[in-house]
PDB file of C-alpha atoms in Angstrom:
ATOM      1  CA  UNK A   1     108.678  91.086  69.197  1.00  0.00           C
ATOM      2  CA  UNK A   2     107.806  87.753  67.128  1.00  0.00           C
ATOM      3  CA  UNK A   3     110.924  88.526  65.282  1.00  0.00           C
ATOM      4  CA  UNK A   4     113.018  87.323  68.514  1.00  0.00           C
ATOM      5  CA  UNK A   5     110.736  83.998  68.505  1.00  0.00           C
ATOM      6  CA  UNK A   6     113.086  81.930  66.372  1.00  0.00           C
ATOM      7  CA  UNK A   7     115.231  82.201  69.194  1.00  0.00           C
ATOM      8  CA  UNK A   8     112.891  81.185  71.884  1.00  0.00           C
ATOM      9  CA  UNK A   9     111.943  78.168  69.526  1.00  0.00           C
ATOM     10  CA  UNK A  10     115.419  77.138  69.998  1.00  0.00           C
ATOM     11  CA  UNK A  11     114.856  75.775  73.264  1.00  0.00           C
ATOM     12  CA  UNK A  12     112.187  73.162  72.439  1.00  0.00           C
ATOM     13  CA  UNK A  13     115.114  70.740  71.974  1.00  0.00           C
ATOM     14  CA  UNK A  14     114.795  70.435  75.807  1.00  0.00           C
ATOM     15  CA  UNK A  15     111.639  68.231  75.052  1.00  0.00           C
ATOM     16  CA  UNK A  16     113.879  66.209  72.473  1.00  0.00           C
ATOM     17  CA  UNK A  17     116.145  65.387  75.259  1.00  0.00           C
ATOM     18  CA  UNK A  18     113.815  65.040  77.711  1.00  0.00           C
ATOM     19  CA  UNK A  19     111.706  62.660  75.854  1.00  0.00           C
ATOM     20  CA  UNK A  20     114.870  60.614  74.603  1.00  0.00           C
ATOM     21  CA  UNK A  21     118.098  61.180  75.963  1.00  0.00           C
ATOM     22  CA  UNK A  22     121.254  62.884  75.349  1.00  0.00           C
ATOM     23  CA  UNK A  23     123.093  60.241  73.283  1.00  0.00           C
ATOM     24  CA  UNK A  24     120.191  60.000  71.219  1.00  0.00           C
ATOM     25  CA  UNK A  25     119.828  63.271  70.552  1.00  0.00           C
ATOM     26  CA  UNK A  26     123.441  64.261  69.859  1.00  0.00           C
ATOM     27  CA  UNK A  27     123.380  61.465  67.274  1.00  0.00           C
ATOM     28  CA  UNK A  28     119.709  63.144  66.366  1.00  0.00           C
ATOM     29  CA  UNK A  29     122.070  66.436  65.075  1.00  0.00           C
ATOM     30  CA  UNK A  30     124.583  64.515  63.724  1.00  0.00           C
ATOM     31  CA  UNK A  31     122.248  62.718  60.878  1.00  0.00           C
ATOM     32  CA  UNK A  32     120.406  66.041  61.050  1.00  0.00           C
ATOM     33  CA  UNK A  33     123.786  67.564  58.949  1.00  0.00           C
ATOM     34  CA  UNK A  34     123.158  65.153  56.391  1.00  0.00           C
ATOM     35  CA  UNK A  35     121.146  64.223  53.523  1.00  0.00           C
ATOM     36  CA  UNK A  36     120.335  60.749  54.970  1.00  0.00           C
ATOM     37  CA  UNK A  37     118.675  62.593  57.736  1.00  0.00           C
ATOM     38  CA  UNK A  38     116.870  64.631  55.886  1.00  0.00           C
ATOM     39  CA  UNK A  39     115.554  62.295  54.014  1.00  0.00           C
ATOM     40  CA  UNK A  40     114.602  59.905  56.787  1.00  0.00           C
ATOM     41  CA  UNK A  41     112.295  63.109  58.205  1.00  0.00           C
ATOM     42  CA  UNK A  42     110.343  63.161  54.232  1.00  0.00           C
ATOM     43  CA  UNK A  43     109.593  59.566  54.449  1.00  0.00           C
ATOM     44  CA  UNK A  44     108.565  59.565  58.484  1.00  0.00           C
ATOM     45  CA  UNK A  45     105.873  62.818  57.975  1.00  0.00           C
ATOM     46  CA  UNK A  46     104.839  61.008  54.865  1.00  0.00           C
ATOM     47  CA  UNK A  47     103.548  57.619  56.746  1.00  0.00           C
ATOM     48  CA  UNK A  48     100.057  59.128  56.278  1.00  0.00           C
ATOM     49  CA  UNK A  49      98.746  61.988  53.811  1.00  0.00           C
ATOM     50  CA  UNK A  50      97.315  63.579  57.337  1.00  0.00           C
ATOM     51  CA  UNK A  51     100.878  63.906  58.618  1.00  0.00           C
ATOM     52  CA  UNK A  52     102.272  66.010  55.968  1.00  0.00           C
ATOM     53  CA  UNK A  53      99.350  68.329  55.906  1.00  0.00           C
ATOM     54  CA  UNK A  54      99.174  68.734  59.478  1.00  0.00           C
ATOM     55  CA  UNK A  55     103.026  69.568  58.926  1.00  0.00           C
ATOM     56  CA  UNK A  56     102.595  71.789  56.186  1.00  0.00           C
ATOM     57  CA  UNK A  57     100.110  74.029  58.477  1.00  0.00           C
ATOM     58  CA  UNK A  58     102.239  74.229  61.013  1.00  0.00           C
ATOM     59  CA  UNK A  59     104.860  75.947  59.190  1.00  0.00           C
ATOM     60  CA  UNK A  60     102.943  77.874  57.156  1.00  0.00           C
ATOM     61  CA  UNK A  61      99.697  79.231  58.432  1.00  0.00           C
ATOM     62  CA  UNK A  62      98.530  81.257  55.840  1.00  0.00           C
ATOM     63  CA  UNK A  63     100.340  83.435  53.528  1.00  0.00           C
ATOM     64  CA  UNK A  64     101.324  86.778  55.388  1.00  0.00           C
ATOM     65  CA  UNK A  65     101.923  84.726  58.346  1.00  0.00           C
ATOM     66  CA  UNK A  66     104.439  81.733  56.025  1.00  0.00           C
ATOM     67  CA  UNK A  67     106.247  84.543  54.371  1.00  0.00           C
ATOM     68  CA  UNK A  68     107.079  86.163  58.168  1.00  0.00           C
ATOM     69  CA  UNK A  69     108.011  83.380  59.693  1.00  0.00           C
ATOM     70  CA  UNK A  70     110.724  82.766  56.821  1.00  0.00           C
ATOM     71  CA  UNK A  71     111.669  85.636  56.580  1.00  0.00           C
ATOM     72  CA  UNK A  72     112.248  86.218  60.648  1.00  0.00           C
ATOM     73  CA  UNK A  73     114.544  82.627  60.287  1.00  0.00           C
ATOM     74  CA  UNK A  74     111.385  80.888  62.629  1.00  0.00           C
ATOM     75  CA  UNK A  75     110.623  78.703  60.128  1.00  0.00           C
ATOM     76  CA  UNK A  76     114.521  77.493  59.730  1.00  0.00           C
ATOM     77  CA  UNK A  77     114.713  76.857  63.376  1.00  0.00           C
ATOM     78  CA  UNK A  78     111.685  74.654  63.503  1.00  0.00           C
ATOM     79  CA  UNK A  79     112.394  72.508  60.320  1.00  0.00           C
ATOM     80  CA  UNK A  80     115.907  71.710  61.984  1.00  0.00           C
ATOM     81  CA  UNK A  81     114.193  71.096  65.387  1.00  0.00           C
ATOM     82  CA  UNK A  82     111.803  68.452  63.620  1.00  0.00           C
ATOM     83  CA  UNK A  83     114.938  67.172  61.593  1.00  0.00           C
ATOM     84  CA  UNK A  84     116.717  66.372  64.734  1.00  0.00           C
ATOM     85  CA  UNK A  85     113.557  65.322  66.608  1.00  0.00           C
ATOM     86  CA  UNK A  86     112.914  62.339  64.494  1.00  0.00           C
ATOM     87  CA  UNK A  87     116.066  61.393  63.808  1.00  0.00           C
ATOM     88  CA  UNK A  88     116.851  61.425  67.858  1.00  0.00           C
ATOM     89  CA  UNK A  89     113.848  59.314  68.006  1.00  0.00           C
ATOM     90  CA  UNK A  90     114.937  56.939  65.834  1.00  0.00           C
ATOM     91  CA  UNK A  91     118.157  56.417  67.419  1.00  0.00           C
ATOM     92  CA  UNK A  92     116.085  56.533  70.922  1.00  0.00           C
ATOM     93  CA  UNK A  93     114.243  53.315  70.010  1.00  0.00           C
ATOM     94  CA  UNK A  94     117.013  51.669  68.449  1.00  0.00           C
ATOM     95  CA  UNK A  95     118.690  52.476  71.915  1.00  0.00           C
ATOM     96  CA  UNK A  96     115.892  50.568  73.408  1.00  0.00           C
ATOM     97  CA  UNK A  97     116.093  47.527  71.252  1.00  0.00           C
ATOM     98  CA  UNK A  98     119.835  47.494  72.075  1.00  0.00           C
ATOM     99  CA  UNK A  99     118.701  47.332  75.878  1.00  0.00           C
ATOM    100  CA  UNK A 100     116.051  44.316  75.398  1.00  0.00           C
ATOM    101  CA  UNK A 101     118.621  42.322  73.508  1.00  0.00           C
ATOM    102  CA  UNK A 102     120.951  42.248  76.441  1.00  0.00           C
ATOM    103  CA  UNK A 103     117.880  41.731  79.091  1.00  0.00           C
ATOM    104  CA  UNK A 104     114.561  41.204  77.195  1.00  0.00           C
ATOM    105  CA  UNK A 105     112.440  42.025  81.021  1.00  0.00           C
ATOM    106  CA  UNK A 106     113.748  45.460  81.105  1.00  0.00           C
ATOM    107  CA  UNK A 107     110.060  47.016  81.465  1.00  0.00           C
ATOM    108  CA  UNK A 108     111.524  50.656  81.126  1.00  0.00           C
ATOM    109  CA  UNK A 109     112.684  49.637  77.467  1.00  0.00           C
ATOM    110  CA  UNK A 110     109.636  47.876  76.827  1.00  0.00           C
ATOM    111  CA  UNK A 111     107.070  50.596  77.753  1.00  0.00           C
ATOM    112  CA  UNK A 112     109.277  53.249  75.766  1.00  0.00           C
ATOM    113  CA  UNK A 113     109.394  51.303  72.561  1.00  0.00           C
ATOM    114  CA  UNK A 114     105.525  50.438  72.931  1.00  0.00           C
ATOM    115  CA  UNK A 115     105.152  54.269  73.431  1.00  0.00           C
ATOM    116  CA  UNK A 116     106.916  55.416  70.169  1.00  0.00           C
ATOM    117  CA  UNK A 117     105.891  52.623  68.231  1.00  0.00           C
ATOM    118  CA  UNK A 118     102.463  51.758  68.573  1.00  0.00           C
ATOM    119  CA  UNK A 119     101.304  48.046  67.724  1.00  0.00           C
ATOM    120  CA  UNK A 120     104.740  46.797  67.916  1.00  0.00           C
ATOM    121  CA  UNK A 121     105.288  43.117  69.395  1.00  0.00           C
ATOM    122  CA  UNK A 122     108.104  43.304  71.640  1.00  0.00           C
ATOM    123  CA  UNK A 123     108.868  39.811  71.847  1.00  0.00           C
ATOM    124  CA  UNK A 124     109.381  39.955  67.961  1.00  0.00           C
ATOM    125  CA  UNK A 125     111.367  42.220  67.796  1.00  0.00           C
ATOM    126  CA  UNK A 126     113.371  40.805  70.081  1.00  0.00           C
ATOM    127  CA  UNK A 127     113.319  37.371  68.316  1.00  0.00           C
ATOM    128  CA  UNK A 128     114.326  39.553  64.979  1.00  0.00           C
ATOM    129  CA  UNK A 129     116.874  41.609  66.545  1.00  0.00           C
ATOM    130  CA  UNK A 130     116.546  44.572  64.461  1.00  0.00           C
ATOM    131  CA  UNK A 131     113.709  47.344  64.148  1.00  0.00           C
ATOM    132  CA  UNK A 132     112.350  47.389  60.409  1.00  0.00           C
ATOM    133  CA  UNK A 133     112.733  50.728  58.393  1.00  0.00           C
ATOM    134  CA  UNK A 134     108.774  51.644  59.138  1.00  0.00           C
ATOM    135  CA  UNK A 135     109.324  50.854  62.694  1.00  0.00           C
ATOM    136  CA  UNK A 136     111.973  53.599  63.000  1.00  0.00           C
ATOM    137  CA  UNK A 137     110.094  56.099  60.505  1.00  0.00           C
ATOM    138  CA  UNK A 138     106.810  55.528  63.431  1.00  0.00           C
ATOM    139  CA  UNK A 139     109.146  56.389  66.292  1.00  0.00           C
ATOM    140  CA  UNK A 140     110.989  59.229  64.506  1.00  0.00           C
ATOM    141  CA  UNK A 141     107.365  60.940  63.991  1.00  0.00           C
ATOM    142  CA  UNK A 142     105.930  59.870  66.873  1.00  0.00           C
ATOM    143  CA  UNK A 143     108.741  61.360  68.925  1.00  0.00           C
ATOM    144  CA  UNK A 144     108.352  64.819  66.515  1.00  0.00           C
ATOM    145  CA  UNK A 145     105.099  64.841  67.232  1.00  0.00           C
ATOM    146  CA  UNK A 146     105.193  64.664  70.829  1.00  0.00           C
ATOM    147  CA  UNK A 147     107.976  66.649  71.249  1.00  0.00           C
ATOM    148  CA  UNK A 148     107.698  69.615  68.328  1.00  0.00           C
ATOM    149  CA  UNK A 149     103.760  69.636  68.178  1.00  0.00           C
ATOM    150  CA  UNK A 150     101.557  69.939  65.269  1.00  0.00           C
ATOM    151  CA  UNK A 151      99.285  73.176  66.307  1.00  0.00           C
ATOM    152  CA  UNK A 152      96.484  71.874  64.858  1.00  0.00           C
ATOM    153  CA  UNK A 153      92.775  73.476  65.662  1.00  0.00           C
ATOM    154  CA  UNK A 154      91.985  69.976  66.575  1.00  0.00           C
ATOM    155  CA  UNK A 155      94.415  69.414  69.410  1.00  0.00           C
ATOM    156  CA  UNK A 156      92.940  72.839  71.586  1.00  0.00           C
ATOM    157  CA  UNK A 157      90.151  72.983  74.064  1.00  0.00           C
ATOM    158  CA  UNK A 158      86.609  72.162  72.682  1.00  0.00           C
ATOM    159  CA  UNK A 159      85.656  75.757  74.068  1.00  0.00           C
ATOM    160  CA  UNK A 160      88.481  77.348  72.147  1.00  0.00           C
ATOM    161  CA  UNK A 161      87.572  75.965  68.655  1.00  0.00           C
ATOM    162  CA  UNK A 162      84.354  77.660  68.228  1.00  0.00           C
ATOM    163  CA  UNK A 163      85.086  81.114  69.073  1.00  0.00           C
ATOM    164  CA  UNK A 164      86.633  83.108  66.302  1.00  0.00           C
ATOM    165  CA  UNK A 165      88.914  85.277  68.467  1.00  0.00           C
ATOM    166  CA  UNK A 166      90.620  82.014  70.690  1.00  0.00           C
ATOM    167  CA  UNK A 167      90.929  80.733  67.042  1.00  0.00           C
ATOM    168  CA  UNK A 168      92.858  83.702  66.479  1.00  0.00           C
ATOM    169  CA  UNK A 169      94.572  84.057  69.803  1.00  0.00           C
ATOM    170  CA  UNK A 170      95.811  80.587  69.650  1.00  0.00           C
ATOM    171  CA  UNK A 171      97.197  80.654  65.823  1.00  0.00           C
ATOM    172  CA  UNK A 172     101.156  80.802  67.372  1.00  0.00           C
ATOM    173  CA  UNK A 173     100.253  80.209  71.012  1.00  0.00           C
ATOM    174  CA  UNK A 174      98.560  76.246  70.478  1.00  0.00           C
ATOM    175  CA  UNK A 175     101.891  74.944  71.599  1.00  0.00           C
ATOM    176  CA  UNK A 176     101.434  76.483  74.966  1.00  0.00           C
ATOM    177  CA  UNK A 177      98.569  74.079  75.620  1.00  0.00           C
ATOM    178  CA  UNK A 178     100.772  70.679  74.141  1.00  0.00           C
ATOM    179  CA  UNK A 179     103.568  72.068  76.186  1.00  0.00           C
ATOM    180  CA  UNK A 180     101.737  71.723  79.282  1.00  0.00           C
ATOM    181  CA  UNK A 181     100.068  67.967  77.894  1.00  0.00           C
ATOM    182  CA  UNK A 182     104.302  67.659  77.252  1.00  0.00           C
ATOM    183  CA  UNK A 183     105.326  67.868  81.099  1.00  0.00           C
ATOM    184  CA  UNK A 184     102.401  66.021  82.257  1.00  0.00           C
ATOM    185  CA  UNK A 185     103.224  62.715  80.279  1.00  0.00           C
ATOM    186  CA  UNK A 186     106.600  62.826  79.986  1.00  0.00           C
ATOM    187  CA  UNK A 187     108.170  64.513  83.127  1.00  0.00           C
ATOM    188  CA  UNK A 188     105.685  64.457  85.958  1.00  0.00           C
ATOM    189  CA  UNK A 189     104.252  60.954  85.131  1.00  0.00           C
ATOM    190  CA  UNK A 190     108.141  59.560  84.622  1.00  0.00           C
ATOM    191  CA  UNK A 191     108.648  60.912  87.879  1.00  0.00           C
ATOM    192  CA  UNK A 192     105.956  59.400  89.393  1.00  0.00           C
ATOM    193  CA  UNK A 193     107.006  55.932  87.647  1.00  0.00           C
ATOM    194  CA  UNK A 194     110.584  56.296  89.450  1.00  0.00           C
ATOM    195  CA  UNK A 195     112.172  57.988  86.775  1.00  0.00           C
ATOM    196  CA  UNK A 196     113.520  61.695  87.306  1.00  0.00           C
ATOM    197  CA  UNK A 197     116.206  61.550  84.158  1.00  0.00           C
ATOM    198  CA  UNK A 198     113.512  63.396  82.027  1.00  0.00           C
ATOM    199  CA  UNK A 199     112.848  66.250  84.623  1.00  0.00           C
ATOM    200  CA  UNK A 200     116.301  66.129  85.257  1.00  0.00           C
ATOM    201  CA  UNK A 201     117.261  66.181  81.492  1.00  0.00           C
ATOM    202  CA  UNK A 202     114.462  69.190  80.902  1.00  0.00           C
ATOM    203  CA  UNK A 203     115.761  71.348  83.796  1.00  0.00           C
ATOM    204  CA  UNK A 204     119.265  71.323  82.718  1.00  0.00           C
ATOM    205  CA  UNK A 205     119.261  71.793  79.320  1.00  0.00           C
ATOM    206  CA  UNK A 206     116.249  74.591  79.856  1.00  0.00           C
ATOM    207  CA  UNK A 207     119.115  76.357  82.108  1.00  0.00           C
ATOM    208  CA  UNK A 208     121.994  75.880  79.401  1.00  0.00           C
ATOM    209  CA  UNK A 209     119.796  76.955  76.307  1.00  0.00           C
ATOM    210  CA  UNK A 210     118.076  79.752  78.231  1.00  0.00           C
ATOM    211  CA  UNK A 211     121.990  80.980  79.318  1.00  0.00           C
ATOM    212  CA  UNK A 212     122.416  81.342  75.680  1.00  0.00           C
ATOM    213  CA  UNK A 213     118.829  83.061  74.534  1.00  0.00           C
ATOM    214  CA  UNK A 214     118.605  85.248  77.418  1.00  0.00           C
ATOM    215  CA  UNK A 215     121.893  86.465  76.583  1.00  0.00           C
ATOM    216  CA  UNK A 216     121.584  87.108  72.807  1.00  0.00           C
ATOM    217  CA  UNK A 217     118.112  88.901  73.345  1.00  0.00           C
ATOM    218  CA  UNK A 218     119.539  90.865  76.267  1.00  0.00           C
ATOM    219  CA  UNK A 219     122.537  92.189  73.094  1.00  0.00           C
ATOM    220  CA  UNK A 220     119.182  92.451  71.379  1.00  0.00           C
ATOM    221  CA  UNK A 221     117.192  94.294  72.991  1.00  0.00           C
ATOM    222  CA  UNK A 222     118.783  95.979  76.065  1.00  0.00           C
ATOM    223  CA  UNK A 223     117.364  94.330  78.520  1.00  0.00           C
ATOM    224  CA  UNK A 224     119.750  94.304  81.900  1.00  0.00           C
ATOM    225  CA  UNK A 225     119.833  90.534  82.918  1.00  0.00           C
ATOM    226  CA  UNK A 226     119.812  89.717  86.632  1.00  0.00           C
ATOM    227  CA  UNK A 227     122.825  89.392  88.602  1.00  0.00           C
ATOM    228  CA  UNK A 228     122.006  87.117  91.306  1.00  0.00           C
ATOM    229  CA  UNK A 229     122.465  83.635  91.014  1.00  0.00           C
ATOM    230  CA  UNK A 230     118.587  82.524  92.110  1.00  0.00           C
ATOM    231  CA  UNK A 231     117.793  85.821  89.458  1.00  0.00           C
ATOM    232  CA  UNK A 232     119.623  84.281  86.639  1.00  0.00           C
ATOM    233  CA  UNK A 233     118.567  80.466  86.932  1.00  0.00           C
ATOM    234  CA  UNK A 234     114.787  81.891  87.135  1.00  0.00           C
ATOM    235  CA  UNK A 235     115.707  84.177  84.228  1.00  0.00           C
ATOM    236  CA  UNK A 236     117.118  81.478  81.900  1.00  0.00           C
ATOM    237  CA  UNK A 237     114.108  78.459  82.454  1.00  0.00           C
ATOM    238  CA  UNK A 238     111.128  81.119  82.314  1.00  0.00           C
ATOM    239  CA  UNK A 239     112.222  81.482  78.727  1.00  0.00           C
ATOM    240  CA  UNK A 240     112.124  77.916  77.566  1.00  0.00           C
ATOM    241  CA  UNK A 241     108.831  76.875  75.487  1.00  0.00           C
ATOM    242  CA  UNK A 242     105.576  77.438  78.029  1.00  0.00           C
ATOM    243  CA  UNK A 243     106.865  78.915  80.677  1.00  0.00           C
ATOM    244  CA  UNK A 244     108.904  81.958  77.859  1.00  0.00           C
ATOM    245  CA  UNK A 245     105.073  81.949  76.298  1.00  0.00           C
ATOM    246  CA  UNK A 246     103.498  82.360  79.927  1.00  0.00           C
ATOM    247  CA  UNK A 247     106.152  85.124  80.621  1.00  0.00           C
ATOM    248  CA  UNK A 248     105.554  86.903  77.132  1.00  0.00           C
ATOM    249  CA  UNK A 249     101.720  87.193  78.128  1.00  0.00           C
ATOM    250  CA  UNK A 250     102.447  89.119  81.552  1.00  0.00           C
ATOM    251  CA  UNK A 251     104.931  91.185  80.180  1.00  0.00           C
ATOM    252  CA  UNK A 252     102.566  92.058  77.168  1.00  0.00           C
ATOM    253  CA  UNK A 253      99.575  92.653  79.877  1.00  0.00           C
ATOM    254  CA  UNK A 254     101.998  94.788  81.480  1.00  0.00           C
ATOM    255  CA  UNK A 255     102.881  97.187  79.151  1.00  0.00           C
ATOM    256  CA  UNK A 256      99.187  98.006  78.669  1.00  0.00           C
ATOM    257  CA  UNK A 257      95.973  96.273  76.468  1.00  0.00           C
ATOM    258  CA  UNK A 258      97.920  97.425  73.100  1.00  0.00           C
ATOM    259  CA  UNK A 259     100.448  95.111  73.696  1.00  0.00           C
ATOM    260  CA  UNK A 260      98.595  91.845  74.938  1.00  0.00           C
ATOM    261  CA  UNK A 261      96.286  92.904  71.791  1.00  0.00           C
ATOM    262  CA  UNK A 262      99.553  92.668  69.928  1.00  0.00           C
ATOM    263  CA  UNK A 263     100.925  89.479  71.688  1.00  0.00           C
ATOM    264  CA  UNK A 264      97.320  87.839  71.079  1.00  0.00           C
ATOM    265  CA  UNK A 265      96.972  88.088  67.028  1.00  0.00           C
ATOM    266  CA  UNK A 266     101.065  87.968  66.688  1.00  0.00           C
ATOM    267  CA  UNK A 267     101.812  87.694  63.158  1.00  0.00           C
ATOM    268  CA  UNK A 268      98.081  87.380  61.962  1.00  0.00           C
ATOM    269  CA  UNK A 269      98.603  91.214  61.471  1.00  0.00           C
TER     270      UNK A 269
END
């Protein structure tokens, strides 16, 4: 079953949009087809020596588990979903900028480019009229980071990082936690501020990418999709990042202990 999850992983460009916006993120793929863009990713994950080992575990979490992963195409899809995450965030807070030039009180500019660039002086910017090379580099990573995760032991529940078997349990599944810390900041809390385009952005593309997963695992594997309208829409968001995880679980539990056993240490065996 973890050989489907490169497909799944697809879908977390729904944060990427969510967290920018579309423009941004079409422009995101655009650089992410070139060597330029590439390149801009090296130098953003290598602001700090932290940030490039934290991204070197996640895409490789010990050997057996690395060589998988590569070989199932997981580890493709997730270097071109950080690719186009950062560059998307660049272009997201050069967006921004563009915004504050034409009306320097615009607090939703303001608060996003103090959010994806942390210590920056607004009003200096401003003054400058451009955003410096490391200024873009901190919101390309800082936008990959909130948006593609790190899965780092440190980022989990206190309770979870002393017990051998969560340790385990959560070597794939850490996202799931993120995911939910993901929808709390940046959808529900932009709602609350007067601001549905990011729950707006998230539902939409989660029904357009989960059209296009649900089919190809449904070729895949089998599996009847539903032919009701309500049955479809449910089908194609319960697939996209937590909620597919979530789904995965009860499915697993379903088919008996074997296969949550099997769900739980994924491809530590």
């Amino acid at each position: 079953k973890m050989g489907l999850s490169q497909l799944v992983n697809t879908t977390q460009h729904t944060n990427t949009i969510a967290r920018t916006n579309f423009s941004s993120f079409i422009r995101g793929v655009k650089d992410s087809l070139t060597t330029g863009g590439r390149d801009f990713v090296i130098r953003a994950i290598n602001l700090t020596d932290d940030v490039q080992r934290d991204l070197m575990q996640t895409l490789s979490e010990g050997q057996i588990a690395g060589k998988f992963l590569k070989w199932t195409g997981f580890t493709g899809v997730e270097n071109f979903n950080r690719v186009v995450a950062t560059n998307s965030g660049k272009y997201f807070a050069i967006e921004q900028l563009e915004t504050l030039l034409k009306n320097p009180q615009n607090k939703f500019a303001r608060r996003q480019l103090i959010d994806i660039i942390p210590g920056i002086d607004i009003d200096t910017v401003i003054t400058r009229g451009y955003l410096t090379e490391k200024e873009l580099l901190k919101a390309g990573y800082i936008v990959n980071k909130e948006t593609q995760f790190l899965y780092r032991i440190e980022d989990l529940p206190l309770k979870w990082r002393d017990s051998p078997m969560m340790k385990v349990a959560t070597q794939f599944k850490a996202f799931v936690v993120q995911q939910g810390g993901f929808i709390k900041e940046h959808i529900v809390k932009e709602l609350l501020r007067g601001n549905p385009k990011p729950l707006l952005s998230f539902v939409a593309m989660s029904e357009l990418m989960g059209e296009a997963v649900q089919d190809v695992r449904s070729l895949i594997t089998g599996r009847e999709r539903p032919k009701g309208i309500i049955g479809r829409l449910m089908d194609n968001i319960l697939v996209v990042g937590l909620a597919g995880i979530s789904i995965d679980i009860v499915q697993s539990a379903l088919r008996g202990t074997h296969s949550l056993y099997q769900w739980i240490a994924g491809p530590t065996i």
